[in-house]
Amino acid sequence: MTPGTAGTKAGIGPPLAEVDTPALLIDVDVLEANIATMATLMAGSPLRYRPHTKTHKSPVIAQMQTAAGADGVCCAKLAEARILAAGGCDDILITSPVVGAHKAAGLVELATTARVAVVADDAGNAAELEAAAAAVGVTLRVLIEIDVGQGRCGVRDIEDVLRLAERVAASPSLDLAGVQGYQGAIQLDPSYAERRAGTELAHERLLRFTTRLRDAGLPVGVRTGGGTGTLAIDLTLPALSELQPGSYVFMDTVYGSLQWSQEPGSTPPFASALSVLATVISRPEAGTAIIDAGHKALSADGGTPQPLTESQCTFAFAGDEHARLDFDGPCPLALGDTVAVTPSHCDTTVNLHDIFTVVRAGTVEAIWQVAARGAIH
Ligand SMILES: Cc1ncc(COP(=O)(O)O)c(C=O)c1O
């Protein structure tokens, strides 16, 4: 099957046994269910949503998300935005500042053909964007990024936010389109109580800042932020008008283990749609299998991936191309058997692969490109 083509219909594609490993698999039934669940959650809320595509880097999945009701998509970098636009996405927010005259020129060039917006947290950057936009005769939509507690990008001081918003609003080639307040530091906090407290603080801060802008007579526009880990909490709080969840489409071991709501033991309403299929390539000991997926197939920044085996085993990376599965008793896997492994962090695992092998009910339905793989600039 040619990468990027729709492939064959469900049930008549090649069986999984014919897939070369290691392979990045999507269980498309689960992917579709996750997208539908998000649409249902958001339909019951006055908030809008704009999924973050840094998770999947795929215009195909982005289009599935907008077809389900999302207002558009987010991406992290200009290079990702170009690929999304080329893949048919027509409303794109770049959630990191685009800095430098060369980058600004690339951004406004994209803005001549696609509906694109960008965040900014610096007056010098605003001047750079303004000059680039004026040079090609476009009006560039800019959102002021406010640091709501993450300590990454974002203006920290309330009067600095006001000054920057006034600067953008006064520009003939920039359009003050709103604010971004994303609290990424708490998305994966295993304690629901701490995630809730951190989200409340972030909302309070964003509300204070946007009130200051409104009191100064500035239009606030969209108030965007939030992620999968704080979704259930963001939906109950007032500061954001648009949510940016990314990981919900695939999930991973870390997100899958979060307590979802204040109910002890509550689990996320999204299931694991992503795995890496690996083959047993050595059986050196009775209780051990070596598989052909190591650091080049599975990321490690989120912790240890989880093999989906009938018997309990521990996973340990054994190099770039290998991992070791150690079973308590005899290893139930034979040489040549395959095993699916759930990544600990979906975003960084996806960026290791060129293609998704899309599987429905045990057969390969399509191959999708990880089109923005490596688009990190
Ligand atoms: C600015 C921004 N918004 C939203 C998200 C989505 O977060 P998640 O994948 O946790 O849903 C991220 C993820 O890193 C982000 O950086």
Short mmCIF file of C-alpha atoms and ligand atoms in Angstrom, two decimals:
data_model
loop_
_atom_site.label_atom_id
_atom_site.label_comp_id
_atom_site.label_asym_id
_atom_site.label_seq_id
_atom_site.Cartn_x
_atom_site.Cartn_y
_atom_site.Cartn_z
CA MET A 1 0.00 0.00 0.00
CA THR A 2 1.35 3.45 -0.86
CA PRO A 3 1.97 5.69 2.14
CA GLY A 4 -0.51 8.55 2.19
CA THR A 5 -3.21 6.75 0.26
CA ALA A 6 -6.47 5.72 1.82
CA GLY A 7 -5.66 2.04 1.44
CA THR A 8 -8.17 -0.75 1.29
CA LYS A 9 -11.55 -1.02 2.94
CA ALA A 10 -11.95 -2.42 6.43
CA GLY A 11 -11.55 -6.18 6.63
CA ILE A 12 -9.92 -6.73 3.24
CA GLY A 13 -6.45 -5.23 3.76
CA PRO A 14 -3.34 -7.23 4.54
CA PRO A 15 -3.29 -8.96 7.95
CA LEU A 16 -1.19 -7.49 10.75
CA ALA A 17 1.21 -10.44 10.47
CA GLU A 18 2.48 -9.00 7.18
CA VAL A 19 3.42 -5.62 8.68
CA ASP A 20 7.16 -4.95 8.97
CA THR A 21 8.12 -4.13 12.55
CA PRO A 22 8.71 -1.98 14.45
CA ALA A 23 5.52 -0.30 13.19
CA LEU A 24 3.48 2.56 14.63
CA LEU A 25 -0.12 1.30 14.72
CA ILE A 26 -3.35 3.24 15.05
CA ASP A 27 -6.42 1.31 16.18
CA VAL A 28 -8.74 3.41 14.05
CA ASP A 29 -11.92 2.31 15.86
CA VAL A 30 -10.44 3.73 19.07
CA LEU A 31 -9.16 6.87 17.32
CA GLU A 32 -12.64 7.54 15.91
CA ALA A 33 -14.22 6.89 19.32
CA ASN A 34 -11.81 9.34 21.01
CA ILE A 35 -12.61 12.03 18.43
CA ALA A 36 -16.35 11.41 18.85
CA THR A 37 -16.09 11.48 22.65
CA MET A 38 -14.33 14.85 22.53
CA ALA A 39 -17.02 16.19 20.18
CA THR A 40 -19.73 15.03 22.60
CA LEU A 41 -17.96 16.55 25.62
CA MET A 42 -17.54 19.87 23.83
CA ALA A 43 -21.07 19.88 22.44
CA GLY A 44 -22.32 20.02 26.03
CA SER A 45 -20.21 23.10 26.79
CA PRO A 46 -20.24 26.74 25.69
CA LEU A 47 -16.49 26.45 25.02
CA ARG A 48 -15.03 25.82 21.55
CA TYR A 49 -12.04 23.57 20.84
CA ARG A 50 -9.01 23.58 18.58
CA PRO A 51 -7.05 20.31 18.95
CA HIS A 52 -3.27 20.45 19.14
CA THR A 53 -1.75 18.54 16.21
CA LYS A 54 1.73 18.28 17.73
CA THR A 55 0.46 14.91 18.97
CA HIS A 56 -0.25 13.31 15.59
CA LYS A 57 1.45 15.58 13.01
CA SER A 58 -1.10 14.43 10.45
CA PRO A 59 -3.41 16.57 8.28
CA VAL A 60 -5.59 13.45 7.82
CA ILE A 61 -6.30 13.24 11.55
CA ALA A 62 -6.61 17.04 11.78
CA GLN A 63 -9.37 16.91 9.17
CA MET A 64 -11.14 14.15 11.13
CA GLN A 65 -11.06 16.43 14.18
CA THR A 66 -12.46 19.47 12.37
CA ALA A 67 -15.09 17.31 10.64
CA ALA A 68 -16.21 16.29 14.15
CA GLY A 69 -16.69 19.92 15.19
CA ALA A 70 -13.33 21.42 16.11
CA ASP A 71 -12.98 25.09 15.12
CA GLY A 72 -9.54 24.60 13.58
CA VAL A 73 -6.24 23.21 14.79
CA CYS A 74 -3.16 24.23 16.76
CA CYS A 75 0.42 23.40 15.95
CA ALA A 76 3.68 24.23 17.67
CA LYS A 77 5.88 25.38 14.81
CA LEU A 78 5.75 27.23 11.48
CA ALA A 79 7.02 24.12 9.66
CA GLU A 80 4.08 22.12 11.04
CA ALA A 81 1.68 24.88 9.98
CA ARG A 82 2.96 24.72 6.41
CA ILE A 83 2.35 20.97 6.26
CA LEU A 84 -1.11 21.26 7.80
CA ALA A 85 -2.05 23.99 5.30
CA ALA A 86 -0.72 21.93 2.38
CA GLY A 87 -2.82 19.03 3.71
CA GLY A 88 -6.03 21.08 3.55
CA CYS A 89 -6.29 22.56 7.06
CA ASP A 90 -7.59 26.10 6.78
CA ASP A 91 -7.60 27.52 10.31
CA ILE A 92 -4.30 27.11 12.13
CA LEU A 93 -2.98 28.63 15.36
CA ILE A 94 0.77 28.41 15.97
CA THR A 95 1.06 28.16 19.75
CA SER A 96 4.74 29.12 20.08
CA PRO A 97 6.19 32.52 19.16
CA VAL A 98 7.67 32.72 15.64
CA VAL A 99 10.83 34.76 16.10
CA GLY A 100 13.35 36.18 13.63
CA ALA A 101 12.92 38.16 10.40
CA HIS A 102 13.40 35.07 8.26
CA LYS A 103 10.75 33.10 10.17
CA ALA A 104 8.37 36.08 10.19
CA ALA A 105 8.68 36.34 6.40
CA GLY A 106 7.82 32.63 6.09
CA LEU A 107 4.84 33.04 8.39
CA VAL A 108 3.28 35.95 6.50
CA GLU A 109 3.88 34.17 3.21
CA LEU A 110 1.80 31.29 4.60
CA ALA A 111 -0.78 33.82 5.80
CA THR A 112 -1.31 34.94 2.20
CA THR A 113 -2.83 31.53 1.38
CA ALA A 114 -4.04 30.07 4.71
CA ARG A 115 -5.95 31.36 7.71
CA VAL A 116 -3.16 31.35 10.26
CA ALA A 117 -2.62 33.02 13.63
CA VAL A 118 0.38 33.14 15.94
CA VAL A 119 1.11 33.91 19.57
CA ALA A 120 3.58 36.59 20.65
CA ASP A 121 4.92 37.68 24.02
CA ASP A 122 7.40 40.40 23.06
CA ALA A 123 7.15 43.89 21.54
CA GLY A 124 10.27 43.35 19.40
CA ASN A 125 8.70 40.22 17.95
CA ALA A 126 5.45 42.15 17.33
CA ALA A 127 7.47 44.75 15.39
CA GLU A 128 9.10 41.98 13.37
CA LEU A 129 5.72 40.39 12.54
CA GLU A 130 4.28 43.81 11.71
CA ALA A 131 7.08 44.64 9.26
CA ALA A 132 6.82 41.23 7.58
CA ALA A 133 3.03 41.46 7.27
CA ALA A 134 3.19 45.00 5.89
CA ALA A 135 5.76 43.89 3.31
CA VAL A 136 3.37 41.37 1.76
CA GLY A 137 0.17 43.29 2.45
CA VAL A 138 -1.55 40.86 4.84
CA THR A 139 -3.12 41.44 8.23
CA LEU A 140 -1.64 38.87 10.59
CA ARG A 141 -3.75 37.57 13.49
CA VAL A 142 -1.77 37.70 16.75
CA LEU A 143 -2.70 36.37 20.19
CA ILE A 144 -0.85 37.65 23.24
CA GLU A 145 0.68 34.74 25.13
CA ILE A 146 0.29 35.14 28.89
CA ASP A 147 2.24 33.00 31.36
CA VAL A 148 -0.48 31.53 33.56
CA GLY A 149 1.95 29.53 35.69
CA GLN A 150 3.94 27.26 33.41
CA GLY A 151 7.10 29.38 33.47
CA ARG A 152 7.74 28.84 29.75
CA CYS A 153 6.76 31.46 27.17
CA GLY A 154 4.28 34.21 27.95
CA VAL A 155 4.22 37.73 29.35
CA ARG A 156 4.32 37.60 33.13
CA ASP A 157 3.48 41.16 34.18
CA ILE A 158 -0.06 42.48 33.79
CA GLU A 159 1.01 45.96 32.66
CA ASP A 160 3.42 44.44 30.11
CA VAL A 161 0.49 42.43 28.71
CA LEU A 162 -1.52 45.62 28.37
CA ARG A 163 1.34 47.43 26.62
CA LEU A 164 1.89 44.56 24.17
CA ALA A 165 -1.83 44.23 23.45
CA GLU A 166 -2.04 47.98 22.79
CA ARG A 167 0.99 47.73 20.49
CA VAL A 168 -0.62 44.92 18.46
CA ALA A 169 -4.08 46.54 18.43
CA ALA A 170 -2.59 49.81 17.13
CA SER A 171 -0.74 48.13 14.26
CA PRO A 172 -2.26 48.50 10.78
CA SER A 173 -0.91 45.09 9.73
CA LEU A 174 -1.61 43.08 12.91
CA ASP A 175 -4.98 42.03 14.27
CA LEU A 176 -5.29 41.50 18.03
CA ALA A 177 -7.14 38.17 17.88
CA GLY A 178 -7.05 37.11 21.54
CA VAL A 179 -4.87 35.66 24.26
CA GLN A 180 -3.29 32.29 24.98
CA GLY A 181 -2.86 31.01 28.53
CA TYR A 182 -1.60 27.42 28.58
CA GLN A 183 -0.55 25.79 31.86
CA GLY A 184 1.46 22.81 30.61
CA ALA A 185 3.29 22.13 33.86
CA ILE A 186 0.26 20.54 35.52
CA GLN A 187 -1.26 18.52 32.66
CA LEU A 188 0.31 15.27 33.84
CA ASP A 189 0.15 15.82 37.59
CA PRO A 190 -1.02 12.45 38.96
CA SER A 191 -2.83 14.19 41.81
CA TYR A 192 -6.27 15.32 40.68
CA ALA A 193 -6.44 17.77 43.60
CA GLU A 194 -3.18 19.45 42.54
CA ARG A 195 -4.21 19.55 38.89
CA ARG A 196 -7.48 21.17 39.93
CA ALA A 197 -5.74 23.70 42.19
CA GLY A 198 -3.19 24.56 39.47
CA THR A 199 -5.92 24.94 36.85
CA GLU A 200 -7.93 27.21 39.13
CA LEU A 201 -4.86 29.41 39.66
CA ALA A 202 -4.22 29.56 35.90
CA HIS A 203 -7.83 30.57 35.22
CA GLU A 204 -7.77 33.21 37.98
CA ARG A 205 -4.61 34.69 36.51
CA LEU A 206 -5.92 34.69 32.94
CA LEU A 207 -9.20 36.24 34.07
CA ARG A 208 -7.35 39.01 35.93
CA PHE A 209 -5.25 39.80 32.85
CA THR A 210 -8.15 39.73 30.39
CA THR A 211 -10.22 41.93 32.69
CA ARG A 212 -7.38 44.46 32.66
CA LEU A 213 -7.37 44.42 28.84
CA ARG A 214 -11.15 44.87 28.67
CA ASP A 215 -11.09 47.68 31.24
CA ALA A 216 -8.54 49.44 29.00
CA GLY A 217 -11.00 49.18 26.11
CA LEU A 218 -9.18 46.44 24.20
CA PRO A 219 -11.01 43.59 22.47
CA VAL A 220 -9.97 40.31 24.12
CA GLY A 221 -11.24 37.93 21.43
CA VAL A 222 -10.50 34.23 21.83
CA ARG A 223 -9.04 33.00 25.14
CA THR A 224 -7.28 29.77 24.26
CA GLY A 225 -5.41 27.17 26.32
CA GLY A 226 -5.80 23.90 28.21
CA GLY A 227 -4.81 20.33 27.42
CA THR A 228 -6.02 16.77 27.83
CA GLY A 229 -4.94 16.52 31.48
CA THR A 230 -6.95 19.53 32.63
CA LEU A 231 -9.86 19.15 30.19
CA ALA A 232 -12.48 18.06 32.73
CA ILE A 233 -11.46 20.96 34.99
CA ASP A 234 -11.14 23.62 32.26
CA LEU A 235 -14.72 22.84 31.21
CA THR A 236 -15.97 23.97 34.63
CA LEU A 237 -14.02 27.24 34.87
CA PRO A 238 -14.64 30.64 33.27
CA ALA A 239 -11.38 32.04 31.85
CA LEU A 240 -10.92 30.11 28.59
CA SER A 241 -13.21 30.29 25.58
CA GLU A 242 -11.33 27.65 23.54
CA LEU A 243 -9.49 24.45 24.54
CA GLN A 244 -6.38 22.98 22.87
CA PRO A 245 -6.26 19.28 23.83
CA GLY A 246 -3.83 17.17 21.84
CA SER A 247 -3.08 13.79 23.41
CA TYR A 248 -6.73 12.69 23.74
CA VAL A 249 -6.70 11.33 20.16
CA PHE A 250 -4.09 8.66 20.98
CA MET A 251 -3.53 8.67 24.76
CA ASP A 252 -0.49 6.94 26.29
CA THR A 253 0.40 5.15 29.52
CA VAL A 254 0.88 8.39 31.46
CA TYR A 255 -2.36 10.04 30.35
CA GLY A 256 -4.22 6.73 30.63
CA SER A 257 -3.34 6.45 34.32
CA LEU A 258 -4.65 9.90 35.36
CA GLN A 259 -7.55 10.22 37.77
CA TRP A 260 -9.98 12.08 35.52
CA SER A 261 -12.34 13.78 37.94
CA GLN A 262 -12.73 14.28 41.68
CA GLU A 263 -14.26 10.78 41.82
CA PRO A 264 -11.46 8.54 43.20
CA GLY A 265 -10.58 5.88 40.63
CA SER A 266 -12.22 7.75 37.73
CA THR A 267 -10.46 7.14 34.42
CA PRO A 268 -10.21 9.30 31.27
CA PRO A 269 -13.06 8.93 28.75
CA PHE A 270 -10.44 8.34 26.00
CA ALA A 271 -8.74 5.02 25.27
CA SER A 272 -5.34 4.03 23.96
CA ALA A 273 -5.35 4.16 20.13
CA LEU A 274 -1.60 4.08 19.52
CA SER A 275 0.90 1.25 19.86
CA VAL A 276 4.22 0.16 18.47
CA LEU A 277 4.15 -3.36 17.06
CA ALA A 278 7.42 -5.21 17.67
CA THR A 279 8.74 -8.69 16.87
CA VAL A 280 10.51 -11.09 19.20
CA ILE A 281 13.96 -11.45 17.61
CA SER A 282 15.75 -13.40 20.35
CA ARG A 283 14.84 -15.71 23.24
CA PRO A 284 18.10 -15.78 25.20
CA GLU A 285 16.63 -17.04 28.50
CA ALA A 286 13.51 -18.99 29.51
CA GLY A 287 11.80 -15.93 30.97
CA THR A 288 13.06 -13.30 28.52
CA ALA A 289 12.19 -12.03 25.05
CA ILE A 290 14.17 -9.44 23.11
CA ILE A 291 12.06 -7.31 20.75
CA ASP A 292 13.10 -5.17 17.77
CA ALA A 293 11.86 -1.84 19.17
CA GLY A 294 14.20 0.34 21.22
CA HIS A 295 14.83 4.05 21.56
CA LYS A 296 14.41 4.62 17.80
CA ALA A 297 10.83 3.31 17.90
CA LEU A 298 9.57 4.30 21.36
CA SER A 299 10.31 7.52 23.25
CA ALA A 300 11.53 7.37 26.84
CA ASP A 301 10.89 10.93 28.06
CA GLY A 302 7.50 9.89 29.50
CA GLY A 303 8.88 6.84 31.31
CA THR A 304 8.59 3.15 30.51
CA PRO A 305 6.30 1.94 27.70
CA GLN A 306 3.83 -0.86 28.47
CA PRO A 307 3.90 -4.14 26.50
CA LEU A 308 0.44 -5.64 25.95
CA THR A 309 1.11 -9.27 26.85
CA GLU A 310 -1.11 -11.92 28.41
CA SER A 311 1.36 -12.55 31.23
CA GLN A 312 2.86 -9.81 33.34
CA CYS A 313 6.32 -8.68 32.24
CA THR A 314 8.68 -5.79 32.75
CA PHE A 315 9.93 -3.69 29.84
CA ALA A 316 13.48 -2.34 29.71
CA PHE A 317 15.13 -0.47 26.84
CA ALA A 318 18.15 -2.46 25.64
CA GLY A 319 19.55 0.03 23.14
CA ASP A 320 18.45 1.94 20.08
CA GLU A 321 16.96 -1.08 18.32
CA HIS A 322 16.13 -3.45 21.17
CA ALA A 323 14.06 -3.82 24.31
CA ARG A 324 13.93 -6.63 26.84
CA LEU A 325 10.74 -8.19 28.20
CA ASP A 326 11.29 -10.13 31.44
CA PHE A 327 8.48 -12.42 32.60
CA ASP A 328 8.00 -13.72 36.16
CA GLY A 329 7.64 -17.26 34.84
CA PRO A 330 8.37 -18.80 31.44
CA CYS A 331 8.10 -16.35 28.54
CA PRO A 332 4.92 -17.11 26.56
CA LEU A 333 6.31 -15.53 23.37
CA ALA A 334 8.11 -17.49 20.68
CA LEU A 335 10.72 -16.24 18.26
CA GLY A 336 8.91 -14.31 15.49
CA ASP A 337 5.83 -13.54 17.61
CA THR A 338 4.69 -9.93 17.63
CA VAL A 339 3.81 -7.82 20.65
CA ALA A 340 2.14 -4.41 20.78
CA VAL A 341 3.65 -1.84 23.14
CA THR A 342 1.78 1.24 24.39
CA PRO A 343 4.03 4.33 24.37
CA SER A 344 4.55 6.29 27.57
CA HIS A 345 4.43 9.57 25.59
CA CYS A 346 2.46 9.63 22.35
CA ASP A 347 3.81 12.92 20.87
CA THR A 348 7.50 12.07 20.99
CA THR A 349 6.93 8.46 19.89
CA VAL A 350 4.97 9.60 16.82
CA ASN A 351 7.84 11.88 15.80
CA LEU A 352 10.12 8.81 15.54
CA HIS A 353 8.07 7.28 12.69
CA ASP A 354 7.43 8.08 9.02
CA ILE A 355 4.06 6.33 8.76
CA PHE A 356 1.06 5.23 10.75
CA THR A 357 -0.21 1.73 9.97
CA VAL A 358 -3.96 2.14 10.39
CA VAL A 359 -5.64 -1.01 11.65
CA ARG A 360 -9.30 -1.94 11.95
CA ALA A 361 -10.36 -5.25 13.47
CA GLY A 362 -6.96 -6.85 12.93
CA THR A 363 -6.36 -5.88 9.31
CA VAL A 364 -4.50 -2.95 7.80
CA GLU A 365 -6.97 -0.40 6.44
CA ALA A 366 -4.62 2.39 5.38
CA ILE A 367 -1.17 3.88 5.64
CA TRP A 368 -1.06 7.54 6.73
CA GLN A 369 2.05 9.67 6.60
CA VAL A 370 3.32 11.26 9.79
CA ALA A 371 3.44 14.23 7.46
CA ALA A 372 4.94 16.75 9.89
CA ARG A 373 7.49 14.30 11.30
CA GLY A 374 10.68 16.23 11.96
CA ALA A 375 8.95 19.56 11.23
CA ILE A 376 10.41 21.04 14.39
CA HIS A 377 11.47 24.41 13.01
C1 LIG B 1 0.48 25.21 23.89
C2 LIG B 1 -0.08 23.84 24.05
N1 LIG B 1 -1.41 23.66 24.01
C3 LIG B 1 -1.96 22.43 24.13
C4 LIG B 1 -1.18 21.30 24.28
C5 LIG B 1 -1.85 19.96 24.31
O1 LIG B 1 -1.60 19.23 25.41
P1 LIG B 1 -2.00 17.71 25.57
O2 LIG B 1 -1.27 16.90 24.57
O3 LIG B 1 -1.54 17.47 26.94
O4 LIG B 1 -3.46 17.61 25.41
C6 LIG B 1 0.21 21.44 24.36
C7 LIG B 1 1.06 20.27 24.56
O5 LIG B 1 2.21 20.28 24.82
C8 LIG B 1 0.78 22.75 24.23
O6 LIG B 1 2.11 22.93 24.28
#
